[in-house]
Coordinates of N, CA and C in Angstrom, one line a residue:
M1 N 103.7 86.1 88.4 CA 103.7 87.5 88.6 C 105.1 88.0 89.1
D2 N 105.7 89.0 88.6 CA 106.9 89.5 89.2 C 106.8 90.9 89.7
V3 N 107.5 91.2 90.7 CA 107.5 92.5 91.3 C 108.9 93.1 91.5
S4 N 109.0 94.3 91.2 CA 110.3 95.0 91.4 C 110.1 96.0 92.6
I5 N 111.1 95.8 93.5 CA 111.1 96.7 94.7 C 112.3 97.5 94.6
L6 N 112.2 98.8 94.6 CA 113.3 99.7 94.4 C 113.3 100.6 95.7
L7 N 114.4 100.5 96.5 CA 114.6 101.3 97.6 C 115.6 102.4 97.3
G8 N 115.3 103.5 98.0 CA 116.2 104.7 97.9 C 117.4 104.6 98.7
S9 N 117.3 103.8 99.7 CA 118.4 103.7 100.7 C 118.4 102.4 101.4
K10 N 119.6 101.9 101.8 CA 119.6 100.7 102.6 C 118.8 100.8 104.0
S11 N 118.7 102.0 104.4 CA 117.9 102.2 105.7 C 116.4 101.8 105.5
D12 N 116.0 101.7 104.3 CA 114.6 101.3 104.0 C 114.4 99.7 104.0
M13 N 115.5 99.0 104.2 CA 115.4 97.6 104.2 C 114.5 96.9 105.2
P14 N 114.4 97.4 106.4 CA 113.4 96.8 107.3 C 112.0 96.7 106.7
I15 N 111.6 97.8 106.1 CA 110.2 97.8 105.5 C 110.2 96.8 104.3
A16 N 111.2 96.8 103.5 CA 111.3 96.0 102.3 C 111.2 94.5 102.8
E17 N 111.8 94.1 103.9 CA 111.9 92.8 104.3 C 110.4 92.3 104.7
K18 N 109.6 93.2 105.2 CA 108.2 92.9 105.5 C 107.5 92.6 104.3
C19 N 107.8 93.3 103.2 CA 107.1 93.1 101.9 C 107.6 91.8 101.3
T20 N 108.9 91.5 101.4 CA 109.4 90.3 100.8 C 108.8 89.1 101.5
K21 N 108.6 89.1 102.8 CA 108.1 88.0 103.5 C 106.6 87.7 103.0
V22 N 105.8 88.7 102.7 CA 104.5 88.5 102.2 C 104.6 87.9 100.8
L23 N 105.5 88.5 99.9 CA 105.6 87.9 98.6 C 106.1 86.5 98.6
D24 N 107.1 86.2 99.5 CA 107.5 84.8 99.6 C 106.4 83.9 100.0
K25 N 105.5 84.3 100.9 CA 104.4 83.6 101.4 C 103.4 83.2 100.2
F26 N 103.3 84.1 99.3 CA 102.4 83.8 98.1 C 103.1 83.4 96.9
G27 N 104.4 83.1 97.0 CA 105.2 82.6 95.9 C 105.4 83.6 94.7
V28 N 105.4 84.8 95.1 CA 105.6 85.9 94.0 C 107.1 86.1 93.9
N29 N 107.5 86.1 92.6 CA 108.9 86.4 92.3 C 109.1 87.9 92.5
Y30 N 110.3 88.3 92.9 CA 110.6 89.7 93.1 C 112.1 90.0 93.0
Q31 N 112.3 91.2 92.6 CA 113.7 91.7 92.5 C 113.8 92.9 93.4
L32 N 114.8 92.9 94.4 CA 115.0 94.0 95.3 C 116.3 94.7 94.9
R33 N 116.2 96.0 94.7 CA 117.3 96.8 94.4 C 117.4 98.0 95.3
V34 N 118.6 98.5 95.5 CA 118.8 99.8 96.3 C 119.5 100.7 95.4
A35 N 118.9 101.9 95.1 CA 119.6 102.8 94.3 C 119.0 104.2 94.6
S36 N 119.8 105.2 94.8 CA 119.4 106.5 95.1 C 119.2 107.3 93.9
A37 N 117.9 107.9 93.8 CA 117.6 108.7 92.6 C 118.4 110.1 92.7
H38 N 118.8 110.5 93.9 CA 119.5 111.7 94.0 C 121.0 111.5 93.6
R39 N 121.6 110.4 94.0 CA 123.0 110.1 93.7 C 123.2 109.6 92.3
S40 N 122.3 108.8 91.9 CA 122.5 108.1 90.6 C 121.2 108.1 89.8
P41 N 120.7 109.2 89.3 CA 119.4 109.3 88.7 C 119.3 108.5 87.4
K42 N 120.4 108.5 86.6 CA 120.4 107.7 85.3 C 120.3 106.2 85.6
F43 N 121.0 105.7 86.6 CA 120.9 104.3 87.0 C 119.5 103.9 87.4
V44 N 118.8 104.8 88.3 CA 117.5 104.5 88.7 C 116.5 104.5 87.5
E45 N 116.7 105.5 86.6 CA 115.9 105.6 85.4 C 116.0 104.3 84.6
D46 N 117.2 103.8 84.4 CA 117.5 102.5 83.7 C 116.7 101.4 84.3
I47 N 116.8 101.3 85.7 CA 116.1 100.2 86.4 C 114.6 100.3 86.1
I48 N 114.0 101.5 86.2 CA 112.6 101.6 86.0 C 112.2 101.2 84.5
H49 N 113.0 101.6 83.6 CA 112.6 101.3 82.2 C 112.8 99.8 81.9
K50 N 113.6 99.1 82.7 CA 113.8 97.7 82.4 C 112.8 96.8 83.2
A51 N 112.1 97.5 84.2 CA 111.1 96.7 85.0 C 109.9 96.3 84.2

């Protein structure tokens, strides 16, 4: 199983780290990305479509 984690800001990283610890514990592959939908909506849209 693969999981995509998309953060809107680097300031969200502490919460994401809690998530990744759980995913690591269960051996789940994940991809963590930081991208602002406000600053770069097309980039975020591309990430979502490729997930």
